[in-house]
Amino acid sequence: MTLDSKVPSGPLAEKWDSHKFASKLVNPANRRKHTVIIVGTGLAGASAASSLGELGYNVLSFCIQDSPRRAHSIAAQGGINAAKNYQNDGDSIYRLFYDTIKGGDYRAREANVYRLAQVSVNIIDQCVAQGVPFAREYGGQLDNRSFGGAQVSRTFYARGQTGQQLLLGAYQSMQRQVARGQVKQFPNREMLDLVLINGQARGIIVRNLVTGQLERYVADAVCLATGGYGTAYYLSTNAVGSNVTASWRAHKRGALFANPCFTQIHPTCIPVSGEDQSKLTLMSESLRNDGRVWVPKNTGDKRRAADIPESERDYYLERKYPSFGNLVPRDVASRNAKQVCDEGRGVGETGLAVYLDFKDAIQRLGHDVVAARYGNLFEMYEKITGEDPYTVPMRMYPAIHYAMGGLWVDYNLMSNVPGLHVLGEANFSDHGANRLGASALMQGLADGYFVIPYTLAHYIAGTKVEKVTTDHDAFKEAENSVQDRINKVLAVKGTKTPRELHRQLGRLLWDDVGMARNEAGLKKALATIPKLREEFWQNVAVPGDANNLNKNLEYAGRVADYLEFAELLALDALTRTESCGGHFREESQTPEGEAQRDDAHFSHVSAWEFQGVGKTPTLHKEPLVFEEVHPSQRSYK
Amino acid sequence: MKIHLKVWRQAGPTAHGQFVNYTAENVSPHMSFLEMLDVVNEGLIRKGQEAIAFDSDCREGICGTCGFMVSGIPHGPEPHTTVCQLHMRKFKDGDALTLEPWRSKGFPVLRDLIVDRSAFDRIIQAGGYTSVNTGGAQDANAILIGRDTAEAAMDSAACIGCGACVAACKNASAALFTSAKITHLSLLPQGQVERGTRVLNMVERMDMEGFGSCSNEGECEAVCPKGISLRNIATMNREYWKAILSS
Ligand SMILES: Cc1cc2nc3c(=O)[nH]c(=O)nc-3n(C[C@H](O)[C@H](O)[C@H](O)COP(=O)(O)OP(=O)(O)OC[C@H]3O[C@@H](n4cnc5c(N)ncnc54)[C@H](O)[C@@H]3O)c2cc1C
Ligand code: FES
């Protein structure tokens, strides 16, 4: 199989325009004859559903929550990037493109990233037109902040609830199309299989999570916008219902999975406090704009923060990275936190935390300014930990946060399976080996509002699809295989809960496929995962039946998929012996301990083809060609 | 800690429900309320019994998925806090709590503590948006909006649609939810074009869904995890009469 990225020829800045012009169109009167399935209603799915509905396609929209408005995107706090240059501080489309390519450690496709930067400006216009209440200056113009190590202020935000407001904007647009009959929405549905007919993605099998019934839906094309797979690690900042199931089942039907080992660890999360913890809470990266990160200079210093004099504190990010200081990119900040904790200088009960201190900011800016900037985050922190960050420094530790890897797509956001398009966090395309803060929201909305309306039209206009109904044998076969798997899970009647197995898997992944990876650890993980999977199928406990609302059954199905997916994650990490971005191989570091890329051998996308559970998948490589930027060693010194 | 729970169990929408007693043992004060329930459920599952059905997703107080009554109060006793953000350090050893689903005609019970809130989607479908298609929007800074106005709109837009307001109201009114969206959009220039039709259609839909009418009890504001103010309802009423008079 050769992977054709379909990147158009021509100068970088003109590729998208010329591609749009070269793309085929669907006549407005014909659009209603075409049905599109969109799985997922986060920023990517909701924006795609509303835009395609407005254009006149019949859209069928699915999500696992009880309302599309509750998709995981709702939890994003910090903001969304756009190259508006409203602050006159030197931003441009080119700079956003460059920062994203560099931030991704030169493991993303140039053409995709450039397009992302180009359409970023339209996103803000669109959202404002919808009534998204972004933060404003006194003169009425939009406010911006600098975010996640960017040296320009290009991040738009709505308090600490940017994801919520952007998602509600997209959701409301989608509800308007529901009212017009252009979009039919199916909440409480979980996609459990992809249906292929003549090699084309033509439908899905979903389980109605309220009645338990399996349902079949047919369309001309299928879009997956089902989010990332961070929850494979059990503890993560993702919503607890986030999962890899839709992507994984599509993978099992032939869609290639790209760069699964590119996972992002967010440096500022509230540390783990107990065994029964179900998720980790992120504290927005914007806190690093004013908070200072430190640990005691001496190992084993158990004094309270207030009792440690300045001279015995190590502001290690400011010390090691004088020009970026506390604002180094996420991977660098996370790795350094791990390092100081490994040295025995971590703080708090577990020693697995570093301080994020606002004392100086409060002195410099005053309590009120700090409260205005971060009040809701401080409140959230206090709710969870019972400590007051105005007087005691916050304790922070890294946690799994985002998946750069995902299903492989070409420039049109289409996977290698004709008709199967993948949007948002579920695809692998734009962030390389590390995503910059405030760029996931941008990508989700770019894909849904401004890319898929063009590229899907091109696919529909240029493709002949057989007229079929859900009685087609392929639907029967897929439904039967889903039913078999559910029956199999219920038949085990073991004694271990899905949560216990998931927690075990998560711990293993965090230890051996987490912040720092090495050959021995990865081989250990690869040997252990199949055993855990076997244990699942021997001993999982799922009481009740499949004919009604059964949360534990849903969960068990997802855990079963993590147990298959985890092996691919570890294998990809083992195969990529270089360090890059969020993927840190201990064997590959610079003398200063920074990630050492190996462009000679790894300047490619690793796209894996499924060969069967427990069988070694086939690796396909898409070479990354840099025409515009010259890959260099990232330096934030 | 040990916590005694009396939990509403109902197998399905049409099934007969009843309270069942459980005890949560070894509860740590660091746990969230839902983590405490997770542990109870783990125990049930290991015994081959069906877990207590409750819903949650973000567990950060923003998605609005979670929510049930804790001893008569939506989301429990802590102000401005969803039940997923409620921590067990707020309770003491030996406390006895009653857990029930939202009770309202507009929110039929699906199972145990889970209700059907799709009525809220339909209220938004009736007009909770600006009718702009993707593409063709003017430059974002061409619309100037004063900071205070933007902040006030954000105060209303912060609603998470959890339904606590309905559950707290003796009339099971959805006025707080509906008015928050109406207020958000009526404050902004972008919302002006459809201002009148929006309020008329959304209020009509709200009534059709079987929610009661508002008699200014204020219970909704008191339990709202996001502190959505009663002033939104006053705005909605004003907008409504203005629209009636001018139509
Ligand atoms: C705490 C937190 C804060 C963040 N803050 C920021 C930020 O400030 N800026 C930024 O740019 N990014 C941020 N991110 C990242 C960003 O929020 C996500 O990457 C982005 O929202 C993903 O959007 P999406 O549309 O791809 O998927 P999601 O929003 O994850 O939506 C997935 C959708 O798929 C559906 N789904 C999933 N599986 C199935 C299935 N099997 N069947 C049917 N439906 C299914 C779900 O119901 C849901 O509707 C943050 C992430 C977290 C966790
Ligand atoms: S689970 Fe999201 S608000 Fe409680």
Coordinates of C-alpha atoms and ligand atoms in Angstrom, one line a residue, chain A residues 39-46 62-65 67-68 70-81 147 155 162-163 167 186 189-192 204 206 225-228 236-239 241-247 266 279-284 330 400-403 423-427 435-445 558, chain B residues 57 60, ligand 1:
Chain A
V39 CA -20.0 10.4 14.5
G40 CA -19.1 12.8 17.3
T41 CA -20.5 16.2 18.3
G42 CA -17.4 17.9 19.8
L43 CA -16.0 20.9 18.1
A44 CA -15.1 18.9 15.0
G45 CA -18.3 16.9 14.7
A46 CA -20.8 19.7 15.6
F62 CA -24.3 10.6 16.6
C63 CA -22.9 11.0 20.1
I64 CA -22.6 8.9 23.2
Q65 CA -23.7 11.7 25.6
S67 CA -27.0 15.7 24.3
P68 CA -24.5 16.8 21.6
R70 CA -21.9 17.6 26.3
A71 CA -19.1 16.4 24.1
H72 CA -15.7 16.4 25.7
S73 CA -14.7 19.7 23.9
I74 CA -16.9 21.4 26.4
A75 CA -14.1 21.1 29.0
A76 CA -11.4 23.0 27.2
Q77 CA -10.5 26.0 29.3
G78 CA -7.7 28.1 28.0
G79 CA -8.4 29.3 24.5
I80 CA -8.2 29.1 20.8
N81 CA -5.4 30.3 18.5
F147 CA -0.5 30.9 25.7
T155 CA -5.1 33.2 21.9
T162 CA -13.5 28.7 25.9
G163 CA -14.3 25.1 24.9
L167 CA -19.0 24.1 21.5
F186 CA -29.0 10.6 17.6
R189 CA -25.7 6.1 20.6
E190 CA -22.3 4.4 20.5
M191 CA -20.7 3.5 17.2
L192 CA -19.5 -0.1 17.4
I204 CA -22.3 2.3 10.9
V206 CA -24.5 1.8 16.8
A225 CA -15.0 13.1 14.9
T226 CA -14.8 10.9 18.0
G227 CA -12.0 12.5 19.8
G228 CA -8.7 11.2 21.3
S236 CA -6.2 11.4 32.2
T237 CA -7.7 14.9 31.8
N238 CA -10.2 13.6 29.3
A239 CA -13.9 13.1 30.1
G241 CA -16.6 8.6 28.5
S242 CA -14.0 9.5 26.0
N243 CA -12.8 6.4 24.2
V244 CA -10.9 4.8 21.3
T245 CA -13.7 2.5 20.3
A246 CA -15.0 4.2 17.2
S247 CA -11.4 4.8 15.8
H266 CA 0.0 18.2 30.2
K279 CA -9.8 11.3 36.5
L280 CA -7.3 14.1 36.7
T281 CA -8.2 17.7 36.5
L282 CA -6.2 20.0 34.3
M283 CA -5.3 23.5 35.5
S284 CA -5.1 25.7 32.5
R330 CA 4.3 21.3 27.4
I400 CA -2.1 12.5 29.9
H401 CA -4.1 15.1 28.1
Y402 CA -4.2 14.8 24.3
A403 CA -3.6 12.4 21.5
L423 CA -11.9 15.1 11.9
G424 CA -10.6 16.7 15.0
E425 CA -8.5 15.0 17.6
A426 CA -9.4 11.6 16.1
N427 CA -7.1 12.2 13.1
R435 CA 0.5 20.0 20.1
L436 CA 0.7 23.7 21.1
G437 CA -1.7 25.0 23.6
A438 CA -5.0 26.4 22.2
S439 CA -4.5 24.7 18.9
A440 CA -6.8 21.7 19.3
L441 CA -9.9 23.8 19.3
M442 CA -8.6 25.6 16.3
Q443 CA -8.0 22.4 14.4
G444 CA -11.4 20.9 15.4
L445 CA -13.3 23.9 14.1
R558 CA -14.4 0.3 25.7
Chain B
D57 CA -18.6 12.7 31.7
E60 CA -15.1 18.8 36.2
Ligands
LIG1 C1 -9.3 19.5 30.3 C2 -9.0 19.9 28.9 C3 -8.7 21.2 28.5 C4 -8.4 21.5 27.2 N1 -8.2 22.8 26.9 C5 -7.9 23.2 25.6 C6 -7.7 24.5 25.2 O1 -7.7 25.4 26.1 N2 -7.4 24.8 23.9 C7 -7.3 23.8 23.0 O2 -7.1 24.1 21.8 N3 -7.6 22.5 23.3 C8 -7.8 22.2 24.6 N4 -8.0 20.9 24.9 C9 -8.1 19.8 23.8 C10 -9.4 19.9 23.1 O3 -10.4 20.2 24.0 C11 -9.8 18.6 22.4 O4 -8.7 18.1 21.7 C12 -10.9 18.9 21.4 O5 -12.0 19.5 22.1 C13 -11.4 17.6 20.7 O6 -12.5 17.9 20.0 P1 -13.1 16.8 19.0 O7 -14.3 17.4 18.4 O8 -12.1 16.2 18.1 O9 -13.6 15.6 20.0 P2 -14.4 15.5 21.3 O10 -14.8 16.9 21.8 O11 -13.7 14.7 22.2 O12 -15.8 14.9 20.9 C14 -15.9 13.5 20.7 C15 -17.3 13.2 20.3 O13 -17.3 11.9 19.8 C16 -18.4 11.2 20.4 N5 -18.0 9.8 20.5 C17 -16.9 9.3 21.0 N6 -16.8 8.0 20.8 C18 -18.0 7.6 20.2 C19 -18.5 6.4 19.8 N7 -17.9 5.3 19.9 N8 -19.8 6.5 19.2 C20 -20.4 7.6 19.0 N9 -19.9 8.8 19.4 C21 -18.7 8.8 20.0 C22 -18.6 11.9 21.7 O14 -19.9 11.7 22.1 C23 -18.3 13.3 21.4 O15 -19.5 13.9 20.9 C24 -8.3 20.5 26.2 C25 -8.6 19.2 26.6 C26 -8.9 18.9 27.9 C27 -9.1 17.4 28.3

